[in-house]
Coordinates of C-alpha atoms (C1' of nucleotides) in Angstrom, one line a residue:
Chain A
M1 CA -15.9 -18.0 8.9
L2 CA -12.6 -16.5 8.0
R3 CA -12.0 -13.0 9.1
V4 CA -9.0 -10.8 8.6
R5 CA -8.3 -7.2 9.6
F6 CA -6.2 -4.3 8.5
A7 CA -5.5 -2.0 11.3
P8 CA -3.5 1.2 10.4
S9 CA -2.9 3.8 13.0
P10 CA -3.6 7.3 11.7
T11 CA -0.3 9.0 12.5
G12 CA 0.8 9.7 8.9
Y13 CA 0.0 8.9 5.3
L14 CA -0.7 5.4 3.9
H15 CA 2.8 3.8 3.8
I16 CA 3.4 1.5 0.9
G17 CA 4.3 -1.3 3.4
S18 CA 0.9 -0.8 5.1
A19 CA -0.7 -0.8 1.7
R20 CA 0.9 -4.1 0.9
T21 CA -0.2 -5.5 4.2
F22 CA -3.7 -4.5 3.4
I23 CA -3.5 -6.0 -0.1
F24 CA -2.2 -9.4 1.3
N25 CA -5.0 -9.4 3.9
W26 CA -7.5 -8.6 1.1
L27 CA -6.2 -11.3 -1.2
Y28 CA -6.1 -13.9 1.6
A29 CA -9.7 -13.1 2.5
R30 CA -10.9 -13.2 -1.1
H31 CA -9.0 -16.3 -1.9
N32 CA -10.7 -18.1 1.1
G33 CA -14.1 -16.4 0.9
G34 CA -13.5 -14.5 4.1
T35 CA -14.3 -11.0 5.4
V36 CA -12.1 -8.0 5.4
V37 CA -12.3 -5.7 8.5
L38 CA -10.8 -2.2 8.4
R39 CA -10.0 -1.0 11.8
L40 CA -8.5 2.4 12.7
D41 CA -6.1 1.8 15.6
D42 CA -6.4 5.3 17.0
T43 CA -5.8 5.0 20.7
D44 CA -2.8 7.2 20.7
V45 CA -4.6 10.5 21.0
E46 CA -1.3 12.4 21.1
R47 CA -0.3 11.5 17.6
N48 CA -3.5 10.9 15.7
T49 CA -4.7 13.5 13.2
Q50 CA -7.7 13.8 11.0
V51 CA -5.4 14.7 8.1
S52 CA -3.8 11.3 8.5
V53 CA -7.2 9.6 8.6
D54 CA -8.1 11.3 5.4
S55 CA -4.9 10.4 3.6
I56 CA -5.2 6.8 4.7
F57 CA -8.7 6.6 3.2
D58 CA -7.3 8.4 0.1
G59 CA -4.7 5.8 -0.4
L60 CA -7.1 2.9 0.4
N61 CA -9.8 4.2 -1.9
W62 CA -7.3 4.6 -4.7
L63 CA -6.2 1.0 -4.4
D64 CA -9.8 0.2 -5.2
L65 CA -10.0 -3.1 -3.4
G66 CA -12.6 -2.2 -0.8
W67 CA -13.4 -3.8 2.6
D68 CA -16.4 -5.3 4.3
E69 CA -16.6 -3.8 7.8
F70 CA -15.2 -0.7 9.4
Y71 CA -14.4 0.2 13.1
R72 CA -12.4 2.8 15.0
Q73 CA -10.8 1.8 18.2
S74 CA -11.6 5.1 19.8
D75 CA -15.3 4.1 19.7
R76 CA -14.6 0.9 21.6
L77 CA -12.8 2.2 24.7
A78 CA -15.3 0.6 27.1
L79 CA -14.6 -2.8 25.6
H80 CA -10.8 -2.3 26.1
A81 CA -11.4 -1.2 29.7
A82 CA -13.5 -4.2 30.4
A83 CA -10.8 -6.5 28.9
A84 CA -8.2 -4.9 31.1
E85 CA -10.4 -5.4 34.2
T86 CA -11.0 -9.0 33.3
I87 CA -7.3 -9.6 33.1
R88 CA -6.6 -7.7 36.3
Q89 CA -9.2 -9.6 38.2
K90 CA -7.8 -12.9 37.1
G91 CA -4.6 -11.8 38.8
L92 CA -2.8 -11.7 35.4
A93 CA -2.2 -7.9 35.6
Y94 CA -1.2 -5.5 38.3
R95 CA -1.0 -1.7 38.9
D96 CA 2.4 -0.1 38.6
F97 CA 2.6 3.2 40.3
T98 CA 6.1 4.0 39.1
P99 CA 6.4 7.3 37.3
A100 CA 7.1 7.0 33.5
R101 CA 10.7 6.7 32.6
A102 CA 12.2 9.6 30.5
E103 CA 13.4 9.0 27.0
D104 CA 17.1 9.3 27.8
E105 CA 16.6 7.0 30.8
V106 CA 15.2 4.3 28.5
A107 CA 18.1 4.6 26.1
S108 CA 20.7 4.2 28.9
E109 CA 19.0 1.1 30.3
P110 CA 21.5 -1.2 32.0
A111 CA 22.7 -4.3 30.0
G112 CA 20.4 -7.2 30.4
G113 CA 17.3 -5.1 29.8
W114 CA 14.3 -4.2 31.9
L115 CA 11.6 -6.7 32.9
F116 CA 9.5 -4.9 35.6
N117 CA 9.7 -2.2 38.1
P118 CA 10.8 -3.4 41.5
G119 CA 8.2 -3.8 44.2
M120 CA 5.1 -3.3 42.0
R121 CA 4.4 -6.9 41.0
E122 CA 4.2 -7.9 44.6
L123 CA 2.0 -5.1 45.9
S124 CA -0.9 -6.4 47.9
A125 CA -4.4 -6.1 46.6
E126 CA -5.3 -3.9 49.5
E127 CA -2.5 -1.5 49.0
S128 CA -3.0 -1.4 45.2
D129 CA -6.7 -0.7 45.6
R130 CA -6.1 1.9 48.3
R131 CA -3.5 3.8 46.2
A132 CA -5.7 3.6 43.1
A133 CA -8.7 4.8 45.1
A134 CA -6.6 7.7 46.4
G135 CA -6.2 8.8 42.8
E136 CA -2.5 7.9 42.4
P137 CA -1.8 7.4 38.7
F138 CA -0.7 3.9 37.5
V139 CA -0.1 1.8 34.4
L140 CA -1.7 -1.6 34.3
R141 CA 1.0 -4.2 33.5
F142 CA 0.7 -7.8 32.4
R143 CA 2.0 -10.2 34.9
V144 CA 4.3 -12.3 32.6
P145 CA 5.0 -15.7 34.0
R146 CA 8.4 -15.9 35.6
E147 CA 8.9 -19.6 35.8
E148 CA 12.3 -20.5 34.4
K149 CA 11.0 -23.0 31.8
H150 CA 7.7 -21.3 30.8
V151 CA 7.6 -21.1 27.0
V152 CA 5.2 -19.0 24.9
A153 CA 4.7 -20.4 21.5
F154 CA 2.6 -20.0 18.3
A155 CA 2.7 -21.2 14.7
D156 CA 3.2 -18.5 12.2
G157 CA 1.8 -19.0 8.7
V158 CA 5.0 -17.7 7.1
F159 CA 7.8 -18.1 9.6
G160 CA 6.7 -21.5 11.1
K161 CA 6.9 -22.4 14.7
Q162 CA 7.9 -19.6 17.0
T163 CA 8.9 -20.0 20.7
K164 CA 10.2 -17.7 23.3
L165 CA 11.0 -18.0 27.0
A166 CA 8.5 -16.1 29.1
K167 CA 11.3 -14.8 31.3
D168 CA 12.6 -12.9 28.3
I169 CA 9.4 -10.9 28.0
E170 CA 9.0 -7.7 30.1
D171 CA 5.9 -6.9 32.0
F172 CA 4.4 -4.8 29.2
A173 CA 1.7 -2.2 29.7
L174 CA -2.0 -2.8 29.1
L175 CA -3.4 0.6 30.2
R176 CA -1.6 3.9 30.3
S177 CA -1.8 6.2 33.3
N178 CA -4.3 8.3 31.5
G179 CA -6.6 5.3 31.3
M180 CA -6.2 4.7 27.6
P181 CA -5.4 1.2 26.4
T182 CA -2.0 0.5 24.8
Y183 CA -1.8 -0.9 21.3
H184 CA -1.3 -4.4 22.6
L185 CA -4.4 -4.5 24.7
A186 CA -6.7 -2.6 22.4
S187 CA -5.6 -4.7 19.4
C188 CA -6.1 -8.0 21.1
A189 CA -9.3 -7.1 22.8
D190 CA -10.7 -5.9 19.4
D191 CA -9.4 -8.9 17.6
V192 CA -11.3 -11.1 20.0
D193 CA -14.5 -9.1 19.9
L194 CA -14.4 -8.8 16.1
K195 CA -13.8 -12.5 15.9
I196 CA -10.7 -12.1 13.8
T197 CA -9.5 -15.6 12.8
Q198 CA -6.3 -14.7 11.0
I199 CA -3.9 -11.9 11.7
I200 CA -1.7 -10.9 8.8
R201 CA 0.7 -8.0 9.6
G202 CA 4.3 -6.8 9.2
Q203 CA 7.2 -8.7 10.7
D204 CA 7.9 -5.9 13.0
H205 CA 5.1 -7.5 15.1
L206 CA 6.6 -11.0 15.1
T207 CA 8.1 -10.6 18.5
N208 CA 5.1 -8.7 19.8
T209 CA 3.1 -11.7 19.1
F210 CA 4.4 -13.5 22.1
K211 CA 2.8 -10.7 24.2
H212 CA -0.4 -11.0 22.3
V213 CA -0.6 -14.7 22.8
L214 CA -0.3 -14.0 26.5
I215 CA -3.2 -11.5 26.3
F216 CA -5.4 -13.8 24.2
E217 CA -4.8 -16.6 26.7
A218 CA -5.7 -14.3 29.5
L219 CA -8.9 -13.2 27.7
G220 CA -9.9 -16.7 27.0
G221 CA -11.5 -18.0 23.8
D222 CA -9.9 -18.9 20.5
I223 CA -6.5 -17.4 19.6
P224 CA -6.3 -16.2 16.0
K225 CA -3.8 -17.6 13.6
F226 CA -0.9 -15.5 12.7
A227 CA 1.1 -14.7 9.5
H228 CA 3.9 -12.2 9.4
L229 CA 5.1 -10.4 6.3
P230 CA 8.7 -9.5 5.5
L231 CA 9.3 -5.8 5.6
L232 CA 9.8 -3.4 2.8
I233 CA 13.1 -1.6 3.1
A234 CA 15.0 1.1 1.2
P235 CA 18.1 0.4 -1.0
D236 CA 20.3 1.5 1.9
G237 CA 18.8 -1.3 4.0
A238 CA 17.0 1.0 6.4
K239 CA 13.3 0.9 6.8
L240 CA 11.4 3.2 4.6
S241 CA 10.7 6.5 6.3
K242 CA 9.2 9.7 5.0
R243 CA 11.8 11.8 6.7
K244 CA 14.7 9.9 5.3
H245 CA 13.4 8.7 1.9
G246 CA 10.7 11.2 1.0
P247 CA 7.6 10.6 -1.1
V248 CA 8.5 7.1 -2.3
V249 CA 7.0 5.7 0.9
S250 CA 3.5 7.1 0.3
V251 CA 1.0 5.4 -2.0
T252 CA -0.4 8.7 -3.1
T253 CA 2.9 9.4 -4.8
Y254 CA 2.2 6.5 -7.2
R255 CA -1.3 7.7 -7.8
D256 CA 0.0 11.2 -8.5
A257 CA 2.7 9.7 -10.8
G258 CA 0.0 8.3 -13.1
F259 CA -0.1 4.7 -11.9
L260 CA -3.0 2.4 -12.6
P261 CA -4.2 1.3 -9.2
H262 CA -4.2 -2.4 -10.2
A263 CA -0.7 -2.1 -11.7
Y264 CA 0.6 -0.8 -8.4
V265 CA -1.2 -3.5 -6.5
N266 CA 0.4 -6.0 -8.8
F267 CA 3.8 -4.5 -8.2
L268 CA 3.4 -4.5 -4.4
C269 CA 2.4 -8.2 -4.5
L270 CA 5.6 -9.1 -6.2
L271 CA 7.6 -7.7 -3.2
G272 CA 7.9 -10.5 -0.8
W273 CA 5.5 -12.9 -2.5
S274 CA 5.8 -15.0 -5.6
P275 CA 3.4 -17.3 -7.4
K276 CA 6.4 -19.4 -8.1
N277 CA 5.6 -19.9 -11.8
D278 CA 7.4 -16.9 -13.2
R279 CA 4.2 -15.0 -13.7
E280 CA 4.5 -11.3 -13.0
Q281 CA 1.8 -9.4 -14.8
M282 CA -1.4 -10.7 -13.3
T283 CA -5.0 -9.6 -13.1
R284 CA -6.8 -9.1 -9.8
Q285 CA -8.5 -12.4 -10.2
E286 CA -5.3 -14.2 -11.0
L287 CA -3.7 -12.7 -7.9
V288 CA -6.7 -13.9 -5.7
D289 CA -6.5 -17.4 -7.2
A290 CA -2.7 -17.7 -6.8
F291 CA -2.3 -16.1 -3.3
G292 CA -1.3 -18.1 -0.3
F293 CA 1.2 -18.0 2.5
E294 CA 3.4 -20.6 0.8
G295 CA 4.5 -18.0 -1.7
I296 CA 5.5 -15.5 0.9
N297 CA 9.2 -14.9 1.4
R298 CA 10.9 -14.6 4.8
S299 CA 13.4 -11.9 4.0
N300 CA 12.9 -8.2 3.6
A301 CA 12.4 -6.8 0.2
V302 CA 14.1 -3.7 -1.2
V303 CA 12.0 -1.1 -3.0
N304 CA 14.5 0.0 -5.6
F305 CA 14.8 3.8 -6.1
S306 CA 17.4 6.5 -6.3
E307 CA 17.6 10.2 -6.8
E308 CA 17.8 9.8 -10.6
S309 CA 14.9 7.4 -10.8
P310 CA 12.7 8.0 -7.8
I311 CA 10.3 5.2 -8.7
D312 CA 11.1 1.5 -8.9
A313 CA 11.8 0.7 -12.6
K314 CA 9.9 -2.6 -12.3
A315 CA 6.8 -0.8 -11.1
L316 CA 7.1 1.5 -14.1
W317 CA 7.5 -1.4 -16.5
L318 CA 4.5 -3.2 -14.9
N319 CA 2.4 -0.1 -15.2
G320 CA 3.2 0.1 -18.9
Q321 CA 2.3 -3.6 -19.4
H322 CA -1.1 -3.2 -17.8
L323 CA -1.7 0.1 -19.6
R324 CA -1.3 -1.6 -23.0
S325 CA -3.1 -4.8 -22.2
M326 CA -6.0 -3.8 -20.0
P327 CA -9.5 -3.6 -21.5
L328 CA -9.9 -0.3 -23.3
E329 CA -13.2 0.2 -21.5
E330 CA -11.5 0.3 -18.2
L331 CA -8.8 2.7 -19.3
L332 CA -11.0 5.4 -20.9
P333 CA -12.6 6.6 -17.7
L334 CA -9.2 6.9 -16.0
I335 CA -7.9 9.4 -18.6
R336 CA -10.9 11.2 -19.8
S337 CA -10.9 13.8 -16.9
S338 CA -7.4 14.9 -17.8
L339 CA -8.4 15.6 -21.4
P340 CA -10.7 18.1 -23.1
P341 CA -14.1 16.8 -24.2
Q342 CA -13.8 14.5 -27.3
D343 CA -16.1 15.1 -30.3
D344 CA -15.7 11.7 -31.9
E345 CA -15.8 8.7 -29.6
E346 CA -14.7 6.2 -32.2
R347 CA -11.7 8.2 -33.1
F348 CA -10.9 8.8 -29.5
R349 CA -10.9 5.1 -28.8
L350 CA -8.7 4.4 -31.8
A351 CA -6.2 7.1 -30.7
V352 CA -6.0 5.9 -27.1
D353 CA -5.5 2.4 -28.2
A354 CA -2.7 3.4 -30.6
V355 CA -0.8 5.7 -28.3
R356 CA -1.1 3.5 -25.2
Q357 CA 1.3 1.1 -26.8
R358 CA 4.2 3.3 -25.9
F359 CA 3.0 5.0 -22.8
T360 CA 3.9 4.0 -19.2
S361 CA 2.0 6.6 -17.2
L362 CA -1.6 7.8 -17.2
H363 CA -0.2 11.3 -17.5
D364 CA 1.3 10.5 -20.9
F365 CA -2.1 11.0 -22.6
A366 CA -2.3 14.6 -21.6
T367 CA 1.4 15.4 -22.2
R368 CA 3.0 13.3 -24.9
G369 CA -0.4 12.4 -26.4
K370 CA -1.9 15.9 -26.3
G371 CA -1.9 16.3 -30.1
Y372 CA -4.2 13.4 -30.4
F373 CA -6.8 14.7 -28.0
S374 CA -6.6 18.5 -28.3
D375 CA -6.0 21.2 -30.9
D376 CA -3.9 23.1 -28.4
F377 CA -0.5 21.3 -28.4
E378 CA 3.2 22.2 -28.8
I379 CA 5.5 20.8 -31.4
D380 CA 8.3 18.9 -29.7
P381 CA 11.8 20.3 -30.6
V382 CA 12.9 16.9 -32.1
A383 CA 9.6 16.8 -34.1
L384 CA 10.3 20.3 -35.3
D385 CA 13.6 19.2 -36.9
K386 CA 11.7 16.6 -38.9
L387 CA 9.3 19.3 -40.0
N388 CA 12.0 21.7 -41.0
Q389 CA 13.6 19.3 -43.5
P390 CA 13.9 20.9 -47.0
Q391 CA 10.6 21.0 -48.9
A392 CA 8.8 19.1 -46.1
R393 CA 6.4 21.9 -45.1
E394 CA 5.5 22.8 -48.6
I395 CA 4.8 19.2 -49.7
L396 CA 2.8 18.6 -46.6
R397 CA 0.6 21.6 -47.4
E398 CA 0.1 20.1 -50.8
L399 CA -0.8 16.8 -49.2
G400 CA -3.4 18.6 -47.2
E401 CA -5.0 20.0 -50.3
R402 CA -5.1 16.6 -52.0
L403 CA -6.6 14.8 -49.0
E404 CA -9.2 17.6 -48.9
A405 CA -10.0 16.9 -52.5
Q406 CA -10.5 13.1 -51.8
P407 CA -14.1 12.2 -51.1
E408 CA -13.0 9.4 -48.8
F409 CA -10.6 9.3 -45.9
S410 CA -8.8 6.3 -44.5
E411 CA -5.4 5.1 -43.5
A412 CA -4.9 3.4 -46.9
I413 CA -5.9 6.5 -48.8
C414 CA -3.5 8.7 -46.8
E415 CA -0.7 6.3 -47.4
A416 CA -1.4 6.1 -51.1
E417 CA -1.6 9.9 -51.5
L418 CA 1.5 10.5 -49.5
R419 CA 3.6 7.9 -51.3
K420 CA 2.4 9.2 -54.7
L421 CA 3.3 12.8 -53.8
A422 CA 6.7 11.7 -52.6
E423 CA 7.4 10.0 -55.8
E424 CA 6.2 13.0 -57.9
R425 CA 8.4 15.4 -55.9
G426 CA 11.3 13.0 -55.9
V427 CA 11.7 12.8 -52.1
K428 CA 11.9 9.8 -49.9
P429 CA 8.6 8.7 -48.4
G430 CA 10.3 8.6 -45.0
L431 CA 10.8 12.4 -45.1
L432 CA 7.1 13.0 -45.5
I433 CA 6.1 10.2 -43.1
N434 CA 8.2 11.6 -40.3
A435 CA 7.3 15.2 -41.0
S436 CA 3.6 14.4 -41.1
R437 CA 3.7 12.6 -37.8
A438 CA 5.4 15.7 -36.4
A439 CA 2.9 18.1 -37.9
L440 CA -0.1 16.0 -36.9
S441 CA 0.8 15.0 -33.4
G442 CA 3.6 17.3 -32.4
Q443 CA 5.7 14.3 -31.6
A444 CA 8.8 12.9 -33.3
V445 CA 7.8 9.5 -32.0
G446 CA 4.5 7.6 -32.0
P447 CA 2.5 5.1 -33.8
S448 CA 2.9 4.3 -37.5
A449 CA 2.4 7.6 -39.3
F450 CA -0.6 6.5 -41.3
L451 CA -2.3 5.3 -38.1
V452 CA -1.6 8.8 -36.8
F453 CA -3.7 10.2 -39.7
A454 CA -6.6 8.0 -38.7
C455 CA -6.2 8.9 -35.1
V456 CA -6.3 12.6 -35.7
G457 CA -9.2 12.4 -38.1
R458 CA -10.0 13.8 -41.5
Q459 CA -10.9 17.4 -40.6
R460 CA -8.0 18.0 -38.3
V461 CA -5.5 16.3 -40.6
I462 CA -6.4 18.7 -43.4
E463 CA -6.3 21.7 -41.1
R464 CA -3.0 20.8 -39.6
L465 CA -1.3 20.0 -42.9
K466 CA -2.6 23.1 -44.7
K467 CA -1.3 25.5 -42.0
V468 CA 2.0 23.7 -41.4
Chain B
rG1 C1' 23.5 -5.5 25.9
rG2 C1' 19.2 -9.3 25.8
rC3 C1' 15.7 -11.8 22.8
rG4 C1' 13.8 -12.9 17.9
rC5 C1' 13.9 -13.1 12.5
rU6 C1' 16.6 -13.2 7.9
rA7 C1' 20.8 -14.2 4.2
rU8 C1' 20.5 -16.8 -4.3
rC9 C1' 22.6 -11.9 -10.0
rG10 C1' 22.5 -4.4 -8.9
rU11 C1' 16.9 -5.1 -7.6
rC12 C1' 12.3 -8.6 -7.3
rU13 C1' 12.5 -13.7 -7.2
rA14 C1' 12.6 -19.7 -8.9
rA15 C1' 15.0 -24.2 -7.9
rC16 C1' 11.1 -32.9 -3.8
rG17 C1' 19.2 -33.1 -1.3
rG18 C1' 21.1 -34.5 -7.8
rU19 C1' 19.6 -28.2 -12.8
rU20 C1' 24.8 -25.9 -17.6
rA21 C1' 21.6 -22.4 -10.4
rG22 C1' 15.9 -20.6 -14.1
rG23 C1' 12.7 -16.1 -14.9
rA24 C1' 11.7 -10.7 -14.6
rC25 C1' 13.3 -5.4 -14.2
rA26 C1' 17.4 -2.4 -15.0
rG27 C1' 22.4 -2.7 -18.3
rA28 C1' 25.0 -4.1 -23.2
rG29 C1' 24.5 -5.9 -28.3
rC30 C1' 21.7 -7.6 -32.5
rC31 C1' 17.0 -8.2 -35.4
rC32 C1' 12.5 -5.8 -36.9
rU33 C1' 11.3 -0.7 -38.8
rC34 C1' 8.5 5.5 -41.4
rU35 C1' 10.1 7.4 -35.8
rC36 C1' 9.8 5.7 -30.8
rA37 C1' 8.1 2.0 -28.2
rA38 C1' 6.5 -3.0 -28.1
rG39 C1' 8.2 -7.7 -29.6
rG40 C1' 12.2 -11.4 -30.8
rC41 C1' 17.2 -13.1 -30.1
rU42 C1' 22.0 -12.8 -27.7
rU43 C1' 25.1 -11.2 -23.6
rA44 C1' 27.1 -9.9 -18.7
rA45 C1' 25.5 -10.7 -13.6
rA46 C1' 24.3 -14.6 -7.7
rU47 C1' 24.1 -19.2 -3.7
rA48 C1' 27.9 -14.0 2.6
rG49 C1' 32.3 -16.9 5.2
rG50 C1' 33.7 -21.3 7.8
rG51 C1' 32.7 -26.1 9.6
rG52 C1' 29.7 -30.5 9.7
rU53 C1' 25.8 -34.5 8.0
rU54 C1' 25.6 -37.0 3.1
rC55 C1' 27.7 -40.7 -2.5
rG56 C1' 26.1 -35.7 -3.4
rA57 C1' 24.3 -29.4 0.0
rU58 C1' 21.6 -23.1 -2.7
rU59 C1' 18.6 -26.7 0.0
rC60 C1' 19.5 -30.0 6.5
rC61 C1' 22.6 -28.8 11.3
rC62 C1' 26.3 -25.6 14.0
rC63 C1' 29.5 -21.3 14.3
rU64 C1' 30.9 -16.5 12.4
rU65 C1' 29.6 -12.2 9.9
rA66 C1' 26.0 -8.8 8.2
rG67 C1' 21.1 -6.7 8.1
rC68 C1' 16.4 -6.1 10.2
rG69 C1' 12.8 -6.2 14.2
rC70 C1' 11.3 -6.0 19.5
rU71 C1' 13.3 -4.5 24.0
rA72 C1' 8.1 2.9 25.6
rC73 C1' 2.6 4.7 29.7
rC74 C1' 4.3 4.5 20.0
rA75 C1' 1.8 1.5 17.0

RNA sequence: GGCGCUAUCGUCUAACGGUUAGGACAGAGCCCUCUCAAGGCUUAAAUAGGGGUUCGAUUCCCCUUAGCGCUACCA
């Protein structure tokens, strides 16, 4: 049984890179009939916050993909401690009583790097036990093999065969001096316990994987398969950070900008993955069907944004594509809450379908499209120019009278009446067409004017024309 | 510094060792037209540099350069 996991640590908002990792995990699981495990990696008590937990769920829920099982690492501390003890008893880890190094000390490390603190690896079991029993604080470190030729290797689903000399790996920590597990230990112990079969995560963990292989081996049992994803970076080549790049890094920004969840998922999929057939706009099912590691790239992908256009233009385009082509049924619930109650469902559907053709954001319905869904709307300045053409207002009022006198109301009737009136008054139909769109919708741009009549509906058309 | 990974248009990407190096977004132009979109057509735009291997290299190998990652009692 295939099992994948997404393991965010709650120290911020849901980062778009994390969101993409989640999506790829989800797609891989769905493609292969596997299980998606969501695990909160919250062993860093210093940095975890509830606000962050909430915002991660916010983002995940918005993506609307769901997951199958949920765990938090902080509930599983006993398991981690047991795993650490197992490794220590096998002689594969030792206590290090050296005090923690200060930040600046780490930065000014001598060339050649640091592998382990002198003396600690060789401490006798007796002395180690004695000092521990006396309450002296220690970190538990993995005893990395020091044989010259010892190679640690694994096959990565994206990057292929990876090898590294064990002598280049430092004796990393398993347990902190406060007894809490480190990320490496907790993550591997949980992966084993949760029977994760495939780990899909960011490439920033590619080199950590050598350490994880060592831990998995020490713990015994099957080692999961790995697949690392290229990172998402900013146009300046730096990794995306809130401090440096602002809200572009948070998924909630896209939700708040009026993105369709699926359109954004689709966009993120195209960053670092390709179905290799030039397809770009894809449904969820198409993504599931097409997804595989073969399509994943090995180089980092730039999220394209700038101060003038803070959101990647391709994301905007893709959102527009989905907005116009998705089933109307699925779109309606997404916009209804931002609009006043609608009195005529059929007309509402007609209007939404008409205006969506030129919208790119969910917000457009309540802003640019307001005249179609509410009586309380402003006339756009450009639209006002069209309305202020000589004779326009007066003829429009007349048109209102005539439509009121008609027993029937339809797109065709409106067109016939408008054209007839234009001819009688000796003005170009275009004058009235543009002026009526302005008067009826408040917008200088929009669907074909006669469709606008139908979208607004008989009663409102007459009202709006007569009081123009 | 050490170790690891990567390198095709501005951006996302495609190309069994043989293509006029393809597509998309963004840009420019044209068409369509009652406006604006959409759509259609056209256009500009790339194999980081240097060595190999090969009849032939974007593709395989090496070096250089650049970028990124790891090198914490963060994850």
